[in-house]
Amino acid sequence: MSLADSDHELVVEELGREPTPAEAALFENLWSEHCAYRSSRPLLSAFESEGDQVVIGPGDDAAVVALPESEDEGTDMDADTNGDDSQTYITMGIESHNHPSYVDPFDGAATGVGGIVRDTLSMGAYPIALADSLYFGEFDREHSKYLFEGVVEGISHYGNCIGVPTVAGSVDFHPDYEGNPLVNVACVGLTNEERLVTAEAQEPGNKLVLVGNATGRDGLGGASFASEDLAEDAETEDRPAVQVGDPYAEKLLIEANEQLVDEGLIESARDLGAAGLGGASSELVAKGGLGAAIELERVHQREPNMSALEILLAESQERMCYEVEPENVDRVAEIADRFDLGCSVIGEVTAENYTCTFEGETVVDVDAYFLGEGAPMNDLPANDPTEPETDLPDADLSAAFDAVVSSPNTASKRWVYRQYDHEVGVRTSVGPGDDAAIVAVREANTGLAISAGAAPNWTTTAPYDGARAIALENATNIAAKGATPLAAVDCLNGGNPEKPEVYGGFTGIVDGLADMCETLSTPVVGGNVSLYNDSVAGPIPPTPTLAMVGTKTGYDAPPLEVQPTAEGDSELLLVGDLALESDAFALGGSEYLAQFDGSDQFPVLPSDEQAAELVSTLASVADDEATLAVHDVSHGGLVGALAEMVTDDAGLDISIPDVSDLAGALFHEQPGRAVIQTESPAAVRDAFDDVAPVVSLGSATADGTLSLTVGDETITVDATEIRDLRSTIEDELE
């Protein structure tokens, strides 16, 4: 990929001369779609990113959000946050490593984890949780399974080695990811107002210090590689663009960064990711309206005879660029040496241009702001998506139950998350496999609920409403644990935006996600955009991964599984099912239709007022002592939710009122619904009065069996049969 002619003309006009090879390569990478968001930035203003708790929003390495005051503020501060009386902050970030994970699934996914963790370090925070959302081609394809296994192994290896728990996420299989999987990783960090660092250079004369692994030639041109369609031979031809990670060096960097922040030695910081040293250092000074003077030969290198361009653009991992006051440079070097990390004083912040020299020759001399912000935006045509026709299958109820419950999309993901150490760090109160994870922030006596994912079937059917549904589902997951949504970050994945139908779908997911998050008063405080996820197999579905956090006092939450009770002591209630109330079902985007090759309109979603009140009310009800279990209803419909609630010790006796459309009642996937097991059904009905419909489903049993009656039809399956159906992934990969 080279600089476009129109861009080259702009650069020549700005510089008053032809760019040097190093400058041309810098512009090529920093003006790429991956770095400059040339096709997406015009759309991103749709997101509301401000709020009472937002400290730093979009534009930095990670967002910073203040935790609300708890009713019983904690007093014990963990060692990794340098306890004091400052307000507790969390950081939130998300990034994609899609193209690299196709070319090299292990290293591509692993370095995605490393990159988002270093974004967390840049803010002076300590990483406390990861969430990964993964998307692959159909599970029965050998290549999909190869990518799936490699990506999971890469994430687990890197995350486990650095000691950061992977607590949440999602896995989806869809035929349109066959030529281009998606690997989206989110990280949550912990800091406070005294420790906060930003990626904005502060003062001319301060030194720029590179700390971490030595620079090699790996990952050259990674930013531009991520800004074009995957070629048919990408797995061989693009391998040099994929970085190679070293999680043990990353762990040392995490701890060194913690000490540097503790001692107040860092004025600003930036992770070396896309476009390597050139990207990190130029962005750091550009944000402060400043420049830099860098001597490239000072960079510690692991390969001989590296050129200026290679040193500038290599995306070698586990490196940080720090702004340090001159009197603190020696102490920074001492700490780096203590952790066996390389350390180079590579230059200083200036009030002039961004300049780089190599062995006495000036190879870069440009205005830093123009380099980072001068790329012109694209004005692309967009076609509205077509409405799906209604073509409903006529499937036997028993066969439909088996097909939906055993689908890789709705089956157990235990094979994935059991490879992750989700308890390291001793903060995980609710781990993966539930609606949302809960991480204990003892510093504020706060439970931090985390939910992450998307739904390609939904956004393929209806990009705008599907994205609204994704936001509502993540919020419902959080509310099901008794938490209130606080903030979110997004990873917006799309195909080639130069195709009007692709850009139309992408525009839809941006607007849909933005509208529902605003409805839920949940600011979208940061994110990532990944376009050109297109290959010879065609474009991916528009995929808006959302990672949302919520808060609650304390760390306990009702389980997903039904609890055994004596007969008559509890009742199962379904809240929020608008279709069941109206007896008018839409199955669009459902796993049921995916299994039987049908199509339909997307379900009607709750109104804005209903959605906000439903989430708030559900959080309150979930925290009530009379609530025994809560599970959101979405993927797989009501059948999927009920099957997941059954255990060996507790079953369900369910009876659904006679309806005109049996399949619609059981398998539609309208989000904003939940099944609640409660000892006080009257109180739940009162709480949801004028908020959402409440339907009695039945009661818990002690036989570990799901008995499901709809009209004249009954299905009876026990916990062992359900477990066997849901073990699709484990059975295939072990």
XYZ file of C-alpha atoms in Angstrom:
734
model
C 0.000 0.000 0.000
C 1.440 3.397 -0.965
C 0.376 6.988 -0.414
C -2.505 7.913 -2.736
C -1.751 10.543 -5.390
C -4.160 13.049 -3.835
C -2.570 12.557 -0.413
C 0.895 12.889 -1.908
C -0.080 16.230 -3.394
C -1.289 17.490 -0.002
C 1.938 16.405 1.665
C 4.090 18.095 -0.986
C 2.033 21.276 -0.642
C 2.485 21.263 3.137
C 6.194 20.459 3.107
C 7.070 22.561 0.088
C 9.108 19.630 -1.225
C 8.949 15.919 -1.927
C 8.749 13.825 1.258
C 11.721 11.692 2.221
C 11.174 7.907 2.128
C 10.748 7.886 5.906
C 8.226 10.739 5.778
C 6.278 9.097 2.952
C 6.082 5.861 4.949
C 4.934 7.741 8.050
C 2.165 9.499 6.142
C 1.164 6.255 4.467
C 0.672 4.578 7.848
C -0.681 7.474 9.923
C -3.075 8.533 7.160
C -4.309 4.983 6.691
C -7.880 4.038 7.553
C -6.585 2.114 10.555
C -4.992 5.205 12.140
C -6.871 8.190 10.710
C -10.448 6.788 10.613
C -10.935 8.535 7.282
C -14.214 6.784 6.458
C -15.626 6.482 9.962
C -14.733 9.689 11.780
C -17.510 11.672 10.055
C -20.001 9.231 11.609
C -18.604 9.004 15.125
C -20.050 12.312 16.298
C -23.315 10.377 16.689
C -22.008 8.984 19.986
C -22.635 10.753 23.272
C -19.308 10.491 25.077
C -19.783 12.915 27.955
C -21.303 12.299 31.364
C -20.975 13.134 35.035
C -18.571 10.244 35.628
C -16.478 10.656 32.453
C -12.988 11.979 33.190
C -11.337 11.377 29.794
C -13.336 10.412 26.738
C -12.357 9.412 23.188
C -8.962 10.335 21.781
C -6.523 9.033 24.371
C -5.026 5.558 24.626
C -7.938 4.588 26.895
C -10.942 6.306 28.412
C -11.130 7.143 32.114
C -14.340 6.970 34.137
C -14.865 7.782 37.807
C -16.691 5.161 39.840
C -19.818 6.475 41.571
C -19.655 6.965 45.312
C -20.545 3.714 47.061
C -22.927 3.522 50.001
C -20.121 1.948 52.019
C -16.839 3.252 50.640
C -13.961 0.810 51.032
C -10.929 1.686 53.122
C -8.377 -0.929 52.093
C -6.422 -0.024 48.990
C -4.642 -2.756 47.071
C -0.910 -2.405 46.660
C -1.261 -2.127 42.892
C -3.085 1.193 43.135
C -0.899 3.029 45.659
C -3.645 3.652 48.188
C -4.664 7.176 49.137
C -7.915 9.105 49.483
C -8.238 9.926 45.782
C -11.387 9.081 43.882
C -11.218 5.682 42.215
C -11.135 5.616 38.426
C -11.392 2.820 35.902
C -9.936 2.882 32.421
C -11.653 1.299 29.435
C -10.224 0.445 26.051
C -10.909 -1.914 23.169
C -9.010 -2.808 20.029
C -9.192 -5.158 17.075
C -6.520 -7.467 15.722
C -8.489 -8.899 12.844
C -6.156 -9.120 9.870
C -3.161 -10.322 11.938
C -5.300 -13.055 13.497
C -6.193 -14.405 10.074
C -2.563 -14.520 8.959
C -1.202 -15.887 12.263
C -4.029 -16.677 14.716
C -1.819 -17.297 17.757
C 0.458 -14.249 17.536
C -2.228 -12.057 15.977
C -4.578 -12.600 18.915
C -1.853 -12.569 21.570
C -0.460 -9.218 20.459
C -3.991 -7.801 20.410
C -4.156 -8.553 24.132
C -0.735 -7.014 24.689
C -1.633 -3.835 22.833
C -4.818 -3.096 24.731
C -3.080 -3.797 28.045
C -0.373 -1.263 27.198
C -3.063 1.268 26.301
C -4.217 0.800 29.883
C -0.697 1.354 31.218
C -0.480 4.614 29.264
C -3.153 6.102 31.517
C -1.315 5.233 34.732
C -3.679 2.323 35.383
C -3.183 -1.298 36.397
C -5.031 -3.826 34.187
C -7.594 -5.848 36.158
C -9.794 -7.546 33.544
C -9.986 -8.551 29.885
C -12.988 -9.357 27.693
C -12.676 -10.871 24.239
C -15.281 -11.031 21.476
C -14.412 -13.455 18.699
C -16.045 -14.072 15.323
C -15.299 -16.906 12.896
C -16.680 -18.629 9.818
C -19.002 -21.587 10.152
C -17.886 -23.994 12.855
C -18.034 -27.052 10.601
C -15.306 -25.611 8.352
C -11.812 -26.909 9.167
C -10.208 -23.532 8.495
C -12.616 -21.848 10.933
C -11.706 -24.357 13.637
C -8.005 -23.828 12.947
C -8.378 -20.068 13.380
C -10.636 -20.496 16.416
C -8.214 -22.784 18.239
C -5.209 -20.602 17.423
C -6.870 -17.376 18.524
C -8.105 -18.817 21.827
C -4.666 -20.281 22.504
C -3.020 -16.926 21.774
C -5.368 -15.008 24.067
C -5.108 -17.531 26.880
C -1.323 -17.781 26.659
C -0.732 -14.040 26.708
C -3.407 -13.179 29.281
C -2.442 -15.998 31.632
C 1.261 -15.150 31.444
C 0.757 -11.477 32.281
C -1.666 -12.269 35.107
C -4.699 -10.374 33.846
C -7.952 -12.375 34.044
C -10.166 -12.801 30.981
C -13.597 -12.632 32.598
C -16.103 -11.936 29.835
C -16.651 -11.971 26.089
C -18.472 -13.774 23.306
C -17.940 -16.198 20.419
C -20.000 -16.162 17.211
C -19.851 -18.237 14.053
C -21.237 -16.909 10.773
C -20.416 -17.867 7.171
C -19.422 -14.319 6.231
C -16.410 -14.387 8.584
C -14.869 -17.292 6.658
C -12.264 -15.137 4.909
C -11.794 -12.587 7.692
C -12.258 -13.453 11.384
C -12.580 -10.745 14.003
C -10.660 -10.584 17.276
C -11.846 -7.722 19.499
C -10.275 -7.405 22.957
C -11.288 -4.999 25.732
C -9.343 -4.172 28.882
C -10.428 -2.538 32.136
C -7.817 -0.916 34.362
C -7.795 0.651 37.794
C -6.267 3.955 38.860
C -7.193 7.130 40.720
C -7.014 10.850 40.176
C -3.548 11.165 41.722
C -2.017 8.553 39.427
C -3.664 9.597 36.192
C -1.387 9.984 33.153
C -2.416 11.035 29.648
C -0.982 10.749 26.133
C -0.538 14.525 25.801
C 3.004 15.882 25.915
C 3.431 18.552 28.566
C 6.581 20.631 28.258
C 9.377 21.384 25.749
C 12.719 20.204 27.099
C 11.342 17.031 28.655
C 13.027 13.867 27.469
C 11.427 11.108 25.402
C 12.364 7.724 26.838
C 11.701 4.383 25.179
C 11.248 1.521 27.664
C 10.691 -2.138 26.918
C 11.737 -4.741 24.387
C 14.355 -3.999 21.769
C 13.149 -2.948 18.323
C 13.283 -5.468 15.496
C 11.810 -5.678 12.030
C 8.552 -7.440 12.968
C 5.193 -5.834 12.235
C 6.504 -3.475 9.563
C 3.617 -1.696 7.858
C 1.019 -3.200 10.195
C -1.208 -0.113 10.123
C -1.399 0.004 6.330
C -1.842 -3.809 6.197
C -4.913 -3.409 8.424
C -6.343 -0.790 6.056
C -6.870 -2.932 2.979
C -8.798 -6.059 2.052
C -7.222 -9.418 2.840
C -5.766 -10.980 -0.282
C -6.150 -14.657 -1.120
C -2.465 -15.269 -0.301
C -2.483 -13.155 2.877
C -1.563 -16.069 5.135
C 1.840 -16.303 3.474
C 2.510 -12.923 1.878
C 1.474 -10.718 4.827
C 3.111 -12.685 7.635
C 5.929 -10.086 8.071
C 3.260 -7.505 8.996
C 2.215 -9.572 12.033
C 3.922 -8.787 15.316
C 5.340 -11.404 17.672
C 4.496 -11.017 21.342
C 6.484 -11.727 24.513
C 4.065 -11.871 27.468
C 6.845 -12.235 30.022
C 8.372 -8.937 28.885
C 4.864 -7.442 29.023
C 4.486 -8.559 32.646
C 7.776 -6.877 33.507
C 6.602 -3.755 31.688
C 3.329 -3.753 33.655
C 5.180 -3.829 36.967
C 7.811 -1.323 35.874
C 5.085 1.041 34.686
C 3.391 0.685 38.052
C 6.523 1.790 39.878
C 7.152 4.651 37.469
C 3.625 5.917 38.075
C 3.890 5.366 41.839
C 6.984 7.551 41.964
C 5.459 10.244 39.756
C 8.163 9.963 37.104
C 5.907 10.059 34.031
C 4.597 13.291 32.491
C 2.830 11.570 29.584
C 2.916 8.159 27.960
C 1.994 6.346 24.790
C 2.007 2.687 23.877
C 3.913 1.741 20.737
C 1.254 0.112 18.591
C 0.181 0.961 15.049
C 2.992 2.693 13.108
C 5.442 1.905 15.908
C 7.731 4.568 17.313
C 6.790 7.065 14.621
C 3.115 6.757 15.421
C 3.455 6.852 19.221
C 5.958 9.680 19.510
C 4.364 11.944 16.899
C 0.860 11.464 18.345
C 2.141 12.155 21.864
C 3.597 15.549 20.985
C 0.850 16.461 18.496
C -1.805 16.164 21.214
C 0.125 18.707 23.258
C 0.556 21.065 20.307
C 4.292 20.440 20.436
C 7.078 18.790 18.432
C 10.008 16.483 19.048
C 13.658 15.965 18.142
C 14.452 12.244 17.950
C 17.757 10.527 17.211
C 16.781 7.160 15.780
C 20.178 5.506 16.255
C 19.642 5.820 20.023
C 16.768 3.336 19.920
C 17.860 -0.006 21.412
C 17.640 -2.588 18.632
C 17.732 -6.363 18.459
C 18.643 -6.674 14.767
C 21.683 -5.295 12.965
C 21.762 -2.711 10.206
C 18.221 -1.430 10.701
C 17.325 1.571 8.558
C 15.679 4.752 9.781
C 12.386 3.716 8.203
C 12.493 0.318 9.911
C 13.244 1.824 13.308
C 10.412 4.314 12.891
C 7.707 1.930 11.716
C 8.480 -1.509 13.147
C 5.659 -2.616 15.433
C 7.782 -4.688 17.793
C 5.766 -5.336 20.916
C 6.089 -4.562 24.633
C 7.390 -0.986 24.244
C 6.313 2.302 25.800
C 7.254 5.901 25.006
C 7.432 8.126 28.089
C 7.829 11.866 28.509
C 10.149 12.358 31.473
C 11.550 15.467 33.135
C 15.348 15.593 32.665
C 16.096 15.204 36.369
C 14.068 11.956 36.489
C 15.661 10.196 33.526
C 18.289 8.365 35.574
C 15.663 7.024 37.980
C 13.531 5.791 35.064
C 16.579 3.985 33.686
C 17.238 2.402 37.104
C 13.694 1.065 37.310
C 13.857 -0.261 33.752
C 17.127 -2.014 34.567
C 15.646 -3.502 37.732
C 12.920 -5.126 35.610
C 15.413 -6.209 32.947
C 13.885 -3.905 30.341
C 15.699 -1.930 27.690
C 15.758 1.848 28.099
C 16.801 4.519 25.595
C 16.680 8.304 25.831
C 15.755 8.866 22.193
C 15.176 12.620 22.128
C 13.167 15.419 23.667
C 9.951 17.386 23.376
C 10.304 20.671 21.472
C 8.149 23.604 20.455
C 9.097 23.084 16.806
C 8.422 20.446 14.145
C 8.523 16.703 14.659
C 12.014 15.776 13.492
C 13.963 12.543 13.331
C 17.633 12.183 12.503
C 19.594 9.063 11.719
C 23.369 9.062 11.886
C 23.462 12.827 11.457
C 20.989 13.019 8.562
C 17.495 14.515 8.978
C 15.041 11.922 7.716
C 11.802 13.451 9.046
C 10.901 17.123 9.468
C 7.143 17.702 9.551
C 4.493 19.440 11.604
C 3.325 16.841 14.128
C -0.286 17.980 14.037
C -0.422 17.774 10.253
C 1.093 14.306 10.378
C -1.490 13.079 12.874
C -4.580 15.069 11.931
C -4.066 16.271 8.364
C -5.563 13.308 6.512
C -8.677 14.360 4.569
C -11.886 12.548 5.436
C -13.708 10.370 2.916
C -17.207 11.246 1.726
C -18.572 7.878 0.663
C -21.922 6.849 -0.807
C -24.110 4.599 1.328
C -26.981 2.381 0.273
C -29.715 1.579 2.746
C -29.913 -2.130 3.609
C -32.747 -4.116 2.064
C -35.539 -5.408 4.284
C -35.579 -9.204 4.590
C -38.556 -11.104 3.235
C -40.574 -13.387 5.467
C -39.827 -17.032 4.748
C -40.492 -19.112 7.846
C -39.540 -22.775 8.186
C -41.985 -25.388 9.410
C -39.769 -27.221 11.885
C -40.747 -29.868 14.375
C -40.571 -28.472 17.937
C -38.277 -31.203 19.247
C -35.924 -30.902 16.255
C -35.897 -27.113 16.597
C -35.079 -27.365 20.304
C -32.138 -29.666 19.631
C -30.840 -27.585 16.707
C -30.931 -24.261 18.563
C -29.581 -25.497 21.896
C -26.731 -27.391 20.212
C -25.771 -24.635 17.753
C -22.157 -23.495 18.234
C -23.501 -19.962 18.660
C -25.723 -20.834 21.630
C -23.827 -23.874 22.938
C -21.577 -23.696 25.976
C -18.361 -21.716 25.524
C -16.716 -23.556 28.411
C -14.040 -24.931 26.061
C -12.969 -21.328 25.509
C -13.054 -19.791 28.946
C -11.698 -22.760 30.875
C -8.387 -22.031 29.087
C -8.344 -18.552 30.611
C -7.172 -17.928 34.155
C -10.181 -15.832 35.091
C -9.420 -15.780 38.819
C -5.861 -14.436 38.811
C -5.707 -11.154 40.698
C -8.358 -12.327 43.184
C -10.974 -9.856 42.062
C -13.342 -12.058 40.050
C -16.623 -12.524 41.909
C -18.672 -13.746 38.925
C -16.664 -15.316 36.125
C -17.239 -16.139 32.457
C -20.256 -18.186 31.448
C -22.769 -15.890 33.147
C -24.711 -12.963 31.690
C -22.001 -10.591 32.899
C -18.825 -10.926 34.928
C -18.350 -9.078 38.202
C -14.952 -7.836 39.295
C -14.463 -6.600 42.856
C -13.145 -3.049 43.132
C -12.547 -3.217 46.864
C -11.019 0.237 46.838
C -14.545 1.600 46.368
C -16.638 -1.319 47.708
C -17.988 -1.598 44.179
C -18.825 -4.561 42.021
C -17.915 -3.812 38.425
C -20.117 -5.763 36.007
C -18.650 -6.385 32.536
C -20.479 -7.555 29.404
C -19.091 -7.659 25.875
C -20.249 -8.872 22.491
C -22.241 -8.356 19.325
C -24.703 -10.414 17.269
C -23.872 -10.817 13.570
C -27.216 -12.488 12.797
C -28.994 -9.420 14.156
C -26.944 -6.807 12.328
C -26.989 -8.788 9.090
C -30.795 -8.747 9.228
C -31.159 -5.114 10.340
C -27.955 -3.085 10.932
C -29.622 -0.185 12.753
C -32.086 -2.095 14.936
C -29.629 -4.950 15.376
C -27.066 -2.543 16.824
C -29.703 -0.997 19.091
C -30.495 -4.520 20.255
C -26.821 -5.258 20.975
C -26.600 -2.234 23.262
C -29.826 -3.206 25.018
C -28.706 -6.805 25.436
C -25.393 -5.817 27.021
C -27.219 -3.476 29.382
C -29.698 -6.236 30.255
C -26.796 -8.587 30.997
C -25.403 -6.053 33.442
C -28.789 -5.369 35.030
C -29.336 -9.121 35.481
C -26.421 -9.031 37.947
C -27.991 -6.128 39.850
C -25.701 -3.471 38.363
C -26.479 -0.177 36.648
C -24.755 0.593 33.316
C -21.985 3.176 33.693
C -20.100 3.489 30.383
C -19.145 1.595 27.239
C -16.489 1.332 24.558
C -17.106 -0.014 21.076
C -15.215 -1.771 18.318
C -16.933 -1.023 15.015
C -16.046 -3.652 12.419
C -17.049 -3.442 8.776
C -16.076 -4.509 5.280
C -14.716 -2.347 2.485
C -16.372 1.073 2.992
C -15.933 1.913 -0.681
C -18.795 -0.490 -1.400
C -22.031 1.513 -0.904
C -23.968 -1.424 0.520
C -21.181 -2.087 3.047
C -20.941 1.564 4.069
C -24.717 1.725 4.391
C -24.679 -1.192 6.831
C -21.767 0.344 8.721
C -23.601 3.655 9.025
C -26.587 1.749 10.402
C -24.647 0.049 13.189
C -23.005 3.330 14.224
C -26.333 5.141 14.472
C -28.108 2.226 16.149
C -25.463 1.732 18.806
C -25.250 5.469 19.454
C -29.010 5.897 19.786
C -29.574 3.058 22.247
C -26.546 3.942 24.394
C -27.847 7.495 24.642
C -31.297 6.138 25.538
C -29.716 4.122 28.345
C -27.690 7.150 29.562
C -24.536 5.136 28.961
C -21.809 7.281 27.385
C -19.610 5.634 24.767
C -16.281 6.895 26.036
C -13.903 5.354 23.521
C -13.479 2.717 20.914
C -11.867 1.416 17.800
C -12.829 1.166 14.133
C -11.752 -1.676 11.872
C -12.746 -1.455 8.213
C -11.631 -3.316 5.097
C -12.552 -6.623 6.730
C -13.178 -7.934 3.263
C -11.683 -10.852 1.371
C -12.269 -13.063 -1.629
C -15.092 -14.588 0.449
C -16.804 -11.174 0.614
C -17.372 -8.579 3.352
C -17.994 -9.483 6.984
C -21.371 -8.687 8.568
C -21.447 -5.192 10.083
C -20.263 -6.016 13.606
C -20.515 -3.460 16.437
C -18.831 -5.099 19.423
C -19.791 -3.299 22.614
C -17.972 -3.671 25.924
C -20.118 -2.197 28.695
C -19.501 -1.844 32.415
C -21.922 -1.240 35.243
C -21.627 -0.776 38.973
C -23.297 -1.990 42.121
C -22.573 -1.829 45.833
C -20.804 -5.016 46.883
C -19.802 -7.995 44.773
C -22.619 -10.523 45.131
C -25.149 -11.193 42.371
C -27.984 -13.619 41.672
C -26.851 -16.650 39.664
C -27.942 -17.509 36.163
C -28.959 -21.049 37.180
C -32.327 -21.786 38.752
C -32.121 -22.578 42.475
C -33.804 -25.609 44.080
C -36.729 -24.623 46.314
C -39.647 -26.383 47.930
C -42.810 -26.579 45.830
C -44.643 -23.274 45.861
C -41.757 -21.318 47.403
C -40.692 -19.595 44.171
C -42.052 -18.706 40.761
C -40.474 -18.192 37.343
C -41.451 -14.940 35.650
C -40.661 -13.670 32.158
C -40.378 -9.883 31.989
C -40.192 -7.635 28.934
C -41.553 -9.926 26.199
C -43.459 -7.489 23.983
C -44.184 -10.104 21.305
C -45.688 -12.617 23.726
C -47.918 -9.889 25.105
C -49.174 -8.942 21.624
C -49.053 -12.459 20.120
C -47.143 -10.946 17.173
C -43.709 -12.469 16.678
C -40.789 -11.626 14.400
C -37.972 -14.140 14.126
C -35.486 -12.075 12.105
C -31.883 -12.518 13.245
C -32.683 -15.581 15.357
C -30.605 -18.706 15.666
C -33.768 -20.641 14.811
C -33.896 -19.093 11.346
C -30.140 -19.521 10.913
C -30.503 -23.237 11.604
C -33.421 -23.736 9.203
C -32.514 -21.228 6.455
C -35.446 -18.892 7.042
C -35.805 -15.124 7.033
C -38.049 -12.573 8.680
C -38.278 -9.011 9.934
C -36.263 -8.090 13.031
C -38.271 -8.001 16.293
C -39.821 -4.773 17.523
C -37.706 -3.343 20.344
C -38.942 -1.566 23.470
C -39.459 2.168 23.144
C -36.690 4.414 24.421
C -38.569 5.084 27.650
C -39.379 1.398 28.123
C -35.797 0.320 27.504
C -34.285 2.699 30.054
C -36.871 1.922 32.719
C -36.647 -1.820 32.105
C -32.886 -1.888 32.640
C -33.136 0.229 35.780
C -35.975 -1.843 37.221
C -34.307 -5.145 36.420
C -31.142 -4.060 38.232
C -33.179 -3.187 41.302
C -35.163 -6.440 41.242
C -32.021 -8.523 40.701
C -30.537 -7.034 43.869
C -33.622 -7.843 45.956
C -33.120 -10.576 48.555
C -36.241 -12.401 47.308
C -34.647 -12.876 43.862
C -33.038 -16.298 43.532
C -31.890 -16.298 39.888
C -31.927 -14.008 36.836
C -31.050 -14.754 33.222
C -31.398 -12.489 30.210
C -33.281 -13.816 27.168
C -31.654 -13.131 23.813
C -29.570 -15.552 21.721
C -31.513 -18.753 21.229
C -34.688 -17.093 22.470
C -36.648 -18.273 25.481
C -35.696 -21.898 24.809
C -31.996 -21.049 24.949
C -32.374 -19.166 28.222
C -34.400 -21.881 29.947
C -32.005 -24.636 28.867
C -29.069 -22.709 30.333
C -30.835 -22.322 33.687
C -31.326 -26.048 34.358
C -28.811 -27.887 36.578
C -28.509 -31.412 37.953
C -30.078 -30.205 41.204
C -32.845 -27.975 39.885
C -35.186 -28.155 36.930
C -38.051 -26.136 35.498
C -41.714 -26.893 34.950
C -42.702 -24.333 32.314
C -46.047 -23.678 30.679
C -46.426 -20.949 28.064
C -49.902 -19.615 27.230
C -51.395 -20.862 23.969
C -50.118 -18.633 21.154
C -50.693 -18.355 17.426
C -47.022 -18.915 16.593
C -45.342 -21.566 18.714
C -41.899 -21.146 17.114
C -42.126 -17.374 17.415
C -42.890 -17.535 21.144
C -40.013 -19.890 21.878
C -37.278 -18.731 19.526
C -37.638 -15.005 18.793
C -34.696 -12.989 20.100
C -36.072 -9.634 21.165
C -33.577 -8.324 23.758
C -34.606 -6.509 26.913
C -36.155 -9.654 28.396
C -35.229 -11.681 31.461
C -36.368 -14.757 33.333
C -36.542 -14.138 37.070
C -36.876 -16.766 39.786
C -38.364 -15.048 42.810
C -39.876 -15.813 46.181
C -41.990 -12.672 45.848
C -43.700 -12.657 42.422
C -46.196 -9.974 43.467
C -43.353 -7.575 44.270
C -41.769 -8.198 40.870
C -45.071 -7.508 39.116
C -45.455 -4.303 41.104
C -41.917 -3.212 40.234
C -42.515 -3.701 36.493
C -45.996 -2.214 36.494
C -46.183 0.295 33.599
C -42.577 -0.646 32.695
C -42.751 -4.030 30.952
C -45.107 -7.003 30.686
C -44.695 -9.827 33.203
C -45.765 -13.399 32.388
C -45.765 -16.355 34.770
C -43.847 -19.279 33.273
C -43.994 -21.856 36.032
C -41.807 -23.003 38.888
C -38.557 -24.667 39.865
C -38.377 -28.394 40.477
C -35.883 -30.631 42.235
C -35.492 -33.210 39.444
C -33.021 -31.464 37.143
C -35.448 -31.640 34.222
C -36.832 -29.012 31.865
C -40.499 -29.681 31.130
C -41.719 -27.170 28.554
C -45.367 -27.080 27.508
C -46.712 -24.796 24.798
C -50.348 -25.330 23.940
C -50.735 -29.054 23.259
C -47.014 -29.778 22.850
C -44.553 -30.709 25.596
C -40.802 -31.203 25.555
C -39.051 -32.924 28.449
C -35.248 -33.027 28.679
C -33.026 -33.552 31.691
C -29.855 -31.709 32.654
C -27.601 -34.428 31.227
C -29.313 -34.292 27.839
C -29.083 -30.493 27.802
C -25.421 -30.627 28.758
C -24.760 -33.098 25.942
C -26.556 -30.845 23.453
C -24.647 -27.784 24.619
C -21.223 -29.487 24.459
C -20.922 -29.051 20.675
C -17.649 -27.130 20.793
C -15.993 -29.328 23.412
C -17.026 -32.525 21.640
C -15.568 -31.367 18.343
C -12.279 -29.915 19.598
C -11.248 -32.417 22.261
